[in-house]
Amino acid sequence: QVTLKESGPGILQPSHTLSLTCSFSGFSLSTYGMGVSWIRQPSGKGLEWLASIWWNGNTYNNPSLKSRLTVSKDTSNNQAFLKVTSVDTADTATYYCAHTRSSTTRPSYYFDYWGQGVMVTVSS
Amino acid sequence: EIVLTQSPTTIAASPGEKVTITCRASSSVSYMYWYQQKSGASPKLWIYDTSKLASGVPNRFSGSGSGTSYSLTINTMETEDAATYYCQQWSSTPKWTFGGGTKLELK
């Protein structure tokens, strides 16, 4: 059974760095084909993919956030991390981590298990 | 970047009614994925690889489409189906994008 849970600071000030942790069970990020992604959702708005990390250490970031994102993992402790630098009020959102898997028939990827989300507020 | 446009943005349906939500992509995609999100909850995978139902999804739901046009259909609306539905695609760059969402309300 795959489960994921996000944790983070709750509130932080503009220009600071947001650090989020995704603790998961039911799979290993050292196993071929496994991935974890970060997705956020401002209150009352839609979903935005942020970044992903794969079993082999490959990472992918949403280019709209340029170099503000860093995703990493701790395989031995079943955790993935996201750092967002220079936050501002536009980064206020619920942040989700999700198990990411590939289609078995074509190169295509999706999110089959999601965490409960952690709300992050950027405010001075 | 591939942009996904969902329509309608909001729809109200009565129990027993047929509902169709459309997702149009700005360029051709291999597969479409759909997620259901209820208020205050995380999104749930609902349909994968365009037409396959995720575990536990009632068979009154179906997905179809190809190229740039995809749809999610509920054959007979039930009260528990009221939620927001998002489509999602993957492409090599910049990877994943979502549609803006369709809010399905009970009439």
PDB file of C-alpha atoms in Angstrom:
ATOM      1  CA  GLN A   1       0.000   0.000   0.000  1.00  0.00           C
ATOM      2  CA  VAL A   2       1.505   3.277  -1.138  1.00  0.00           C
ATOM      3  CA  THR A   3       1.168   6.267   1.169  1.00  0.00           C
ATOM      4  CA  LEU A   4       2.787   9.695   1.095  1.00  0.00           C
ATOM      5  CA  LYS A   5       2.760  12.547   3.569  1.00  0.00           C
ATOM      6  CA  GLU A   6       4.079  16.059   3.160  1.00  0.00           C
ATOM      7  CA  SER A   7       5.504  18.251   5.891  1.00  0.00           C
ATOM      8  CA  GLY A   8       6.644  21.831   5.878  1.00  0.00           C
ATOM      9  CA  PRO A   9       6.891  25.111   7.803  1.00  0.00           C
ATOM     10  CA  GLY A  10       3.264  26.257   7.442  1.00  0.00           C
ATOM     11  CA  ILE A  11       4.180  29.904   7.156  1.00  0.00           C
ATOM     12  CA  LEU A  12       7.310  31.705   6.005  1.00  0.00           C
ATOM     13  CA  GLN A  13       8.360  35.190   5.013  1.00  0.00           C
ATOM     14  CA  PRO A  14       8.883  36.535   1.501  1.00  0.00           C
ATOM     15  CA  SER A  15      12.365  36.032   0.035  1.00  0.00           C
ATOM     16  CA  HIS A  16      12.992  33.023   2.288  1.00  0.00           C
ATOM     17  CA  THR A  17      13.520  29.436   1.145  1.00  0.00           C
ATOM     18  CA  LEU A  18      10.682  26.941   1.430  1.00  0.00           C
ATOM     19  CA  SER A  19      11.752  23.413   2.409  1.00  0.00           C
ATOM     20  CA  LEU A  20       9.281  20.560   2.108  1.00  0.00           C
ATOM     21  CA  THR A  21       9.604  16.876   2.955  1.00  0.00           C
ATOM     22  CA  CYS A  22       7.645  13.985   1.489  1.00  0.00           C
ATOM     23  CA  SER A  23       7.755  10.841   3.634  1.00  0.00           C
ATOM     24  CA  PHE A  24       6.461   7.772   1.882  1.00  0.00           C
ATOM     25  CA  SER A  25       5.955   4.040   2.272  1.00  0.00           C
ATOM     26  CA  GLY A  26       4.980   1.154   0.033  1.00  0.00           C
ATOM     27  CA  PHE A  27       7.702   1.715  -2.530  1.00  0.00           C
ATOM     28  CA  SER A  28      11.387   2.566  -2.752  1.00  0.00           C
ATOM     29  CA  LEU A  29      12.917   5.402  -4.728  1.00  0.00           C
ATOM     30  CA  SER A  30      15.827   3.114  -5.480  1.00  0.00           C
ATOM     31  CA  THR A  31      13.604   0.725  -7.434  1.00  0.00           C
ATOM     32  CA  TYR A  32      13.588   0.970 -11.220  1.00  0.00           C
ATOM     33  CA  GLY A  33      10.717   3.076 -12.548  1.00  0.00           C
ATOM     34  CA  MET A  34       9.751   4.767  -9.285  1.00  0.00           C
ATOM     35  CA  GLY A  35       9.352   8.511  -9.094  1.00  0.00           C
ATOM     36  CA  VAL A  36       8.053  11.227  -6.786  1.00  0.00           C
ATOM     37  CA  SER A  37       6.667  14.521  -8.004  1.00  0.00           C
ATOM     38  CA  TRP A  38       5.668  17.787  -6.379  1.00  0.00           C
ATOM     39  CA  ILE A  39       2.472  19.567  -7.398  1.00  0.00           C
ATOM     40  CA  ARG A  40       0.911  22.666  -5.870  1.00  0.00           C
ATOM     41  CA  GLN A  41      -2.523  24.206  -5.764  1.00  0.00           C
ATOM     42  CA  PRO A  42      -3.334  27.758  -4.646  1.00  0.00           C
ATOM     43  CA  SER A  43      -6.575  27.931  -2.722  1.00  0.00           C
ATOM     44  CA  GLY A  44      -9.547  27.712  -5.080  1.00  0.00           C
ATOM     45  CA  LYS A  45      -7.325  27.310  -8.141  1.00  0.00           C
ATOM     46  CA  GLY A  46      -5.921  24.568 -10.344  1.00  0.00           C
ATOM     47  CA  LEU A  47      -2.978  22.198 -10.174  1.00  0.00           C
ATOM     48  CA  GLU A  48       0.574  23.077 -11.182  1.00  0.00           C
ATOM     49  CA  TRP A  49       3.351  20.500 -11.581  1.00  0.00           C
ATOM     50  CA  LEU A  50       6.590  21.700  -9.988  1.00  0.00           C
ATOM     51  CA  ALA A  51       9.289  19.035 -10.061  1.00  0.00           C
ATOM     52  CA  SER A  52       9.985  15.314 -10.179  1.00  0.00           C
ATOM     53  CA  ILE A  53      12.766  12.967  -9.100  1.00  0.00           C
ATOM     54  CA  TRP A  54      13.290   9.412 -10.314  1.00  0.00           C
ATOM     55  CA  TRP A  55      14.836   6.242  -8.978  1.00  0.00           C
ATOM     56  CA  ASN A  56      18.025   6.900 -10.969  1.00  0.00           C
ATOM     57  CA  GLY A  57      18.453  10.417  -9.564  1.00  0.00           C
ATOM     58  CA  ASN A  58      17.200  12.211 -12.678  1.00  0.00           C
ATOM     59  CA  THR A  59      15.295  15.364 -11.842  1.00  0.00           C
ATOM     60  CA  TYR A  60      12.971  17.600 -13.852  1.00  0.00           C
ATOM     61  CA  ASN A  61      11.728  21.061 -12.965  1.00  0.00           C
ATOM     62  CA  ASN A  62       8.922  23.179 -14.319  1.00  0.00           C
ATOM     63  CA  PRO A  63      10.731  25.754 -16.448  1.00  0.00           C
ATOM     64  CA  SER A  64       8.213  28.445 -15.457  1.00  0.00           C
ATOM     65  CA  LEU A  65       9.834  28.494 -12.015  1.00  0.00           C
ATOM     66  CA  LYS A  66      13.279  28.593 -13.579  1.00  0.00           C
ATOM     67  CA  SER A  67      16.073  27.772 -11.171  1.00  0.00           C
ATOM     68  CA  ARG A  68      14.101  28.346  -7.955  1.00  0.00           C
ATOM     69  CA  LEU A  69      13.372  24.641  -7.482  1.00  0.00           C
ATOM     70  CA  THR A  70      15.593  21.886  -6.157  1.00  0.00           C
ATOM     71  CA  VAL A  71      14.302  18.355  -5.701  1.00  0.00           C
ATOM     72  CA  SER A  72      16.274  15.633  -3.938  1.00  0.00           C
ATOM     73  CA  LYS A  73      15.805  12.310  -2.179  1.00  0.00           C
ATOM     74  CA  ASP A  74      16.990  10.229   0.739  1.00  0.00           C
ATOM     75  CA  THR A  75      16.452   6.680  -0.416  1.00  0.00           C
ATOM     76  CA  SER A  76      17.431   5.020   2.829  1.00  0.00           C
ATOM     77  CA  ASN A  77      14.799   6.968   4.772  1.00  0.00           C
ATOM     78  CA  ASN A  78      12.100   6.895   2.073  1.00  0.00           C
ATOM     79  CA  GLN A  79      11.930  10.658   1.737  1.00  0.00           C
ATOM     80  CA  ALA A  80      11.909  13.206  -1.038  1.00  0.00           C
ATOM     81  CA  PHE A  81      12.487  16.926  -0.663  1.00  0.00           C
ATOM     82  CA  LEU A  82      11.625  20.136  -2.429  1.00  0.00           C
ATOM     83  CA  LYS A  83      13.257  23.498  -1.935  1.00  0.00           C
ATOM     84  CA  VAL A  84      11.808  26.673  -3.392  1.00  0.00           C
ATOM     85  CA  THR A  85      14.012  29.734  -3.127  1.00  0.00           C
ATOM     86  CA  SER A  86      13.020  33.407  -2.980  1.00  0.00           C
ATOM     87  CA  VAL A  87       9.367  32.754  -2.178  1.00  0.00           C
ATOM     88  CA  ASP A  88       6.724  35.430  -2.484  1.00  0.00           C
ATOM     89  CA  THR A  89       2.976  35.568  -1.905  1.00  0.00           C
ATOM     90  CA  ALA A  90       2.353  33.849  -5.253  1.00  0.00           C
ATOM     91  CA  ASP A  91       3.904  30.692  -3.761  1.00  0.00           C
ATOM     92  CA  THR A  92       1.121  30.454  -1.170  1.00  0.00           C
ATOM     93  CA  ALA A  93      -0.555  27.124  -1.903  1.00  0.00           C
ATOM     94  CA  THR A  94      -1.164  23.567  -0.809  1.00  0.00           C
ATOM     95  CA  TYR A  95       1.821  21.475  -1.854  1.00  0.00           C
ATOM     96  CA  TYR A  96       1.365  17.803  -2.708  1.00  0.00           C
ATOM     97  CA  CYS A  97       3.822  15.030  -3.331  1.00  0.00           C
ATOM     98  CA  ALA A  98       2.704  12.171  -5.537  1.00  0.00           C
ATOM     99  CA  HIS A  99       4.009   8.768  -6.568  1.00  0.00           C
ATOM    100  CA  THR A 100       4.783   8.980 -10.248  1.00  0.00           C
ATOM    101  CA  ARG A 101       4.658   6.076 -12.618  1.00  0.00           C
ATOM    102  CA  SER A 102       4.919   5.354 -16.289  1.00  0.00           C
ATOM    103  CA  SER A 103       2.383   3.958 -18.658  1.00  0.00           C
ATOM    104  CA  THR A 104       3.139   0.381 -19.624  1.00  0.00           C
ATOM    105  CA  THR A 105       2.370   0.945 -23.307  1.00  0.00           C
ATOM    106  CA  ARG A 106       3.781   4.362 -24.320  1.00  0.00           C
ATOM    107  CA  PRO A 107       6.162   6.967 -22.956  1.00  0.00           C
ATOM    108  CA  SER A 108       3.737   8.757 -20.665  1.00  0.00           C
ATOM    109  CA  TYR A 109       3.690   9.401 -16.941  1.00  0.00           C
ATOM    110  CA  TYR A 110       1.110  10.155 -14.307  1.00  0.00           C
ATOM    111  CA  PHE A 111       0.440  10.455 -10.586  1.00  0.00           C
ATOM    112  CA  ASP A 112      -1.280   7.440  -9.082  1.00  0.00           C
ATOM    113  CA  TYR A 113      -0.991   8.156  -5.354  1.00  0.00           C
ATOM    114  CA  TRP A 114      -1.080  11.549  -3.697  1.00  0.00           C
ATOM    115  CA  GLY A 115      -0.288  12.785  -0.204  1.00  0.00           C
ATOM    116  CA  GLN A 116      -2.778  14.751   1.843  1.00  0.00           C
ATOM    117  CA  GLY A 117      -1.003  18.013   1.050  1.00  0.00           C
ATOM    118  CA  VAL A 118       0.595  20.650   3.235  1.00  0.00           C
ATOM    119  CA  MET A 119      -0.586  24.234   3.244  1.00  0.00           C
ATOM    120  CA  VAL A 120       2.136  26.859   2.896  1.00  0.00           C
ATOM    121  CA  THR A 121       1.507  30.549   3.436  1.00  0.00           C
ATOM    122  CA  VAL A 122       4.016  33.198   2.446  1.00  0.00           C
ATOM    123  CA  SER A 123       3.414  36.333   4.456  1.00  0.00           C
ATOM    124  CA  SER A 124       5.386  39.060   6.148  1.00  0.00           C
TER     125      SER A 124
ATOM    126  CA  GLU B   1       4.334  23.927 -23.565  1.00  0.00           C
ATOM    127  CA  ILE B   2       1.178  21.959 -24.220  1.00  0.00           C
ATOM    128  CA  VAL B   3      -1.857  23.825 -22.889  1.00  0.00           C
ATOM    129  CA  LEU B   4      -4.932  21.857 -21.843  1.00  0.00           C
ATOM    130  CA  THR B   5      -8.319  23.566 -22.088  1.00  0.00           C
ATOM    131  CA  GLN B   6     -11.229  21.990 -20.279  1.00  0.00           C
ATOM    132  CA  SER B   7     -14.880  22.655 -21.009  1.00  0.00           C
ATOM    133  CA  PRO B   8     -17.179  23.453 -19.510  1.00  0.00           C
ATOM    134  CA  THR B   9     -15.629  25.187 -16.530  1.00  0.00           C
ATOM    135  CA  THR B  10     -18.701  24.407 -14.446  1.00  0.00           C
ATOM    136  CA  ILE B  11     -21.586  22.050 -15.095  1.00  0.00           C
ATOM    137  CA  ALA B  12     -24.639  21.062 -13.065  1.00  0.00           C
ATOM    138  CA  ALA B  13     -26.263  17.683 -13.577  1.00  0.00           C
ATOM    139  CA  SER B  14     -29.221  15.836 -12.085  1.00  0.00           C
ATOM    140  CA  PRO B  15     -28.956  12.246 -10.827  1.00  0.00           C
ATOM    141  CA  GLY B  16     -29.301   9.868 -13.750  1.00  0.00           C
ATOM    142  CA  GLU B  17     -28.163  12.446 -16.292  1.00  0.00           C
ATOM    143  CA  LYS B  18     -25.298  11.832 -18.724  1.00  0.00           C
ATOM    144  CA  VAL B  19     -22.304  14.147 -18.299  1.00  0.00           C
ATOM    145  CA  THR B  20     -19.387  14.780 -20.661  1.00  0.00           C
ATOM    146  CA  ILE B  21     -16.311  16.851 -19.851  1.00  0.00           C
ATOM    147  CA  THR B  22     -13.913  17.746 -22.649  1.00  0.00           C
ATOM    148  CA  CYS B  23     -10.190  18.404 -22.581  1.00  0.00           C
ATOM    149  CA  ARG B  24      -8.467  19.870 -25.633  1.00  0.00           C
ATOM    150  CA  ALA B  25      -4.692  19.943 -25.999  1.00  0.00           C
ATOM    151  CA  SER B  26      -2.787  22.608 -27.923  1.00  0.00           C
ATOM    152  CA  SER B  27      -0.698  19.826 -29.529  1.00  0.00           C
ATOM    153  CA  SER B  28      -1.183  16.109 -29.938  1.00  0.00           C
ATOM    154  CA  VAL B  29      -0.554  14.000 -26.821  1.00  0.00           C
ATOM    155  CA  SER B  30      -0.147  10.258 -26.385  1.00  0.00           C
ATOM    156  CA  TYR B  31      -2.523   9.748 -23.500  1.00  0.00           C
ATOM    157  CA  MET B  32      -4.796  11.775 -21.243  1.00  0.00           C
ATOM    158  CA  TYR B  33      -5.218  11.339 -17.526  1.00  0.00           C
ATOM    159  CA  TRP B  34      -8.092  12.462 -15.322  1.00  0.00           C
ATOM    160  CA  TYR B  35      -8.203  13.216 -11.608  1.00  0.00           C
ATOM    161  CA  GLN B  36     -11.157  13.720  -9.301  1.00  0.00           C
ATOM    162  CA  GLN B  37     -10.862  16.182  -6.430  1.00  0.00           C
ATOM    163  CA  LYS B  38     -13.487  16.770  -3.782  1.00  0.00           C
ATOM    164  CA  SER B  39     -13.494  19.842  -1.603  1.00  0.00           C
ATOM    165  CA  GLY B  40     -10.738  19.772   1.007  1.00  0.00           C
ATOM    166  CA  ALA B  41      -9.245  16.521  -0.310  1.00  0.00           C
ATOM    167  CA  SER B  42      -6.281  15.541  -2.464  1.00  0.00           C
ATOM    168  CA  PRO B  43      -6.773  14.730  -6.132  1.00  0.00           C
ATOM    169  CA  LYS B  44      -7.324  11.074  -6.941  1.00  0.00           C
ATOM    170  CA  LEU B  45      -6.296   9.339 -10.129  1.00  0.00           C
ATOM    171  CA  TRP B  46      -9.564   8.573 -11.915  1.00  0.00           C
ATOM    172  CA  ILE B  47      -8.733   7.578 -15.479  1.00  0.00           C
ATOM    173  CA  TYR B  48      -5.320   6.662 -16.879  1.00  0.00           C
ATOM    174  CA  ASP B  49      -3.963   5.965 -20.351  1.00  0.00           C
ATOM    175  CA  THR B  50      -7.010   7.820 -21.782  1.00  0.00           C
ATOM    176  CA  SER B  51      -9.601   5.128 -21.123  1.00  0.00           C
ATOM    177  CA  LYS B  52      -8.582   2.861 -18.218  1.00  0.00           C
ATOM    178  CA  LEU B  53     -10.417   3.267 -14.939  1.00  0.00           C
ATOM    179  CA  ALA B  54      -8.315   3.547 -11.805  1.00  0.00           C
ATOM    180  CA  SER B  55      -8.933   1.075  -9.026  1.00  0.00           C
ATOM    181  CA  GLY B  56     -12.314   1.563  -7.381  1.00  0.00           C
ATOM    182  CA  VAL B  57     -13.728   3.903 -10.019  1.00  0.00           C
ATOM    183  CA  PRO B  58     -17.330   2.981 -10.914  1.00  0.00           C
ATOM    184  CA  ASN B  59     -17.881   1.717 -14.429  1.00  0.00           C
ATOM    185  CA  ARG B  60     -20.398   4.473 -15.148  1.00  0.00           C
ATOM    186  CA  PHE B  61     -17.251   6.527 -15.872  1.00  0.00           C
ATOM    187  CA  SER B  62     -15.439   6.246 -19.169  1.00  0.00           C
ATOM    188  CA  GLY B  63     -12.659   8.055 -20.971  1.00  0.00           C
ATOM    189  CA  SER B  64     -11.970   8.410 -24.663  1.00  0.00           C
ATOM    190  CA  GLY B  65     -10.148  10.465 -27.236  1.00  0.00           C
ATOM    191  CA  SER B  66      -6.956  10.784 -29.214  1.00  0.00           C
ATOM    192  CA  GLY B  67      -4.636  13.418 -30.600  1.00  0.00           C
ATOM    193  CA  THR B  68      -5.782  16.759 -29.227  1.00  0.00           C
ATOM    194  CA  SER B  69      -9.329  15.940 -28.089  1.00  0.00           C
ATOM    195  CA  TYR B  70     -10.266  13.871 -25.049  1.00  0.00           C
ATOM    196  CA  SER B  71     -13.308  13.419 -22.872  1.00  0.00           C
ATOM    197  CA  LEU B  72     -14.515  12.002 -19.580  1.00  0.00           C
ATOM    198  CA  THR B  73     -18.099  10.759 -19.559  1.00  0.00           C
ATOM    199  CA  ILE B  74     -20.382   9.777 -16.707  1.00  0.00           C
ATOM    200  CA  ASN B  75     -23.131   7.565 -18.088  1.00  0.00           C
ATOM    201  CA  THR B  76     -25.571   8.238 -15.261  1.00  0.00           C
ATOM    202  CA  MET B  77     -24.744  10.969 -12.760  1.00  0.00           C
ATOM    203  CA  GLU B  78     -24.805  10.041  -9.082  1.00  0.00           C
ATOM    204  CA  THR B  79     -24.620  12.380  -6.092  1.00  0.00           C
ATOM    205  CA  GLU B  80     -21.140  11.140  -5.136  1.00  0.00           C
ATOM    206  CA  ASP B  81     -19.779  12.225  -8.544  1.00  0.00           C
ATOM    207  CA  ALA B  82     -20.031  15.916  -7.652  1.00  0.00           C
ATOM    208  CA  ALA B  83     -16.406  17.095  -7.641  1.00  0.00           C
ATOM    209  CA  THR B  84     -13.825  18.947  -9.704  1.00  0.00           C
ATOM    210  CA  TYR B  85     -12.188  16.968 -12.498  1.00  0.00           C
ATOM    211  CA  TYR B  86      -8.771  17.784 -13.948  1.00  0.00           C
ATOM    212  CA  CYS B  87      -7.158  16.442 -17.083  1.00  0.00           C
ATOM    213  CA  GLN B  88      -3.382  15.997 -17.291  1.00  0.00           C
ATOM    214  CA  GLN B  89      -0.887  15.218 -20.027  1.00  0.00           C
ATOM    215  CA  TRP B  90       2.782  14.357 -20.199  1.00  0.00           C
ATOM    216  CA  SER B  91       5.160  15.521 -22.889  1.00  0.00           C
ATOM    217  CA  SER B  92       8.913  15.469 -23.118  1.00  0.00           C
ATOM    218  CA  THR B  93       9.099  19.205 -22.422  1.00  0.00           C
ATOM    219  CA  PRO B  94       8.146  20.629 -20.049  1.00  0.00           C
ATOM    220  CA  LYS B  95       6.745  17.346 -18.773  1.00  0.00           C
ATOM    221  CA  TRP B  96       3.359  17.578 -17.031  1.00  0.00           C
ATOM    222  CA  THR B  97       0.554  20.082 -17.471  1.00  0.00           C
ATOM    223  CA  PHE B  98      -2.993  20.148 -16.122  1.00  0.00           C
ATOM    224  CA  GLY B  99      -6.237  21.525 -17.426  1.00  0.00           C
ATOM    225  CA  GLY B 100      -7.928  24.275 -15.479  1.00  0.00           C
ATOM    226  CA  GLY B 101     -10.534  21.943 -14.011  1.00  0.00           C
ATOM    227  CA  THR B 102     -14.248  21.316 -14.456  1.00  0.00           C
ATOM    228  CA  LYS B 103     -16.493  21.677 -11.443  1.00  0.00           C
ATOM    229  CA  LEU B 104     -19.371  19.208 -11.584  1.00  0.00           C
ATOM    230  CA  GLU B 105     -22.254  20.179  -9.342  1.00  0.00           C
ATOM    231  CA  LEU B 106     -25.449  18.400  -8.414  1.00  0.00           C
ATOM    232  CA  LYS B 107     -28.568  20.002  -9.836  1.00  0.00           C
TER     233      LYS B 107
END
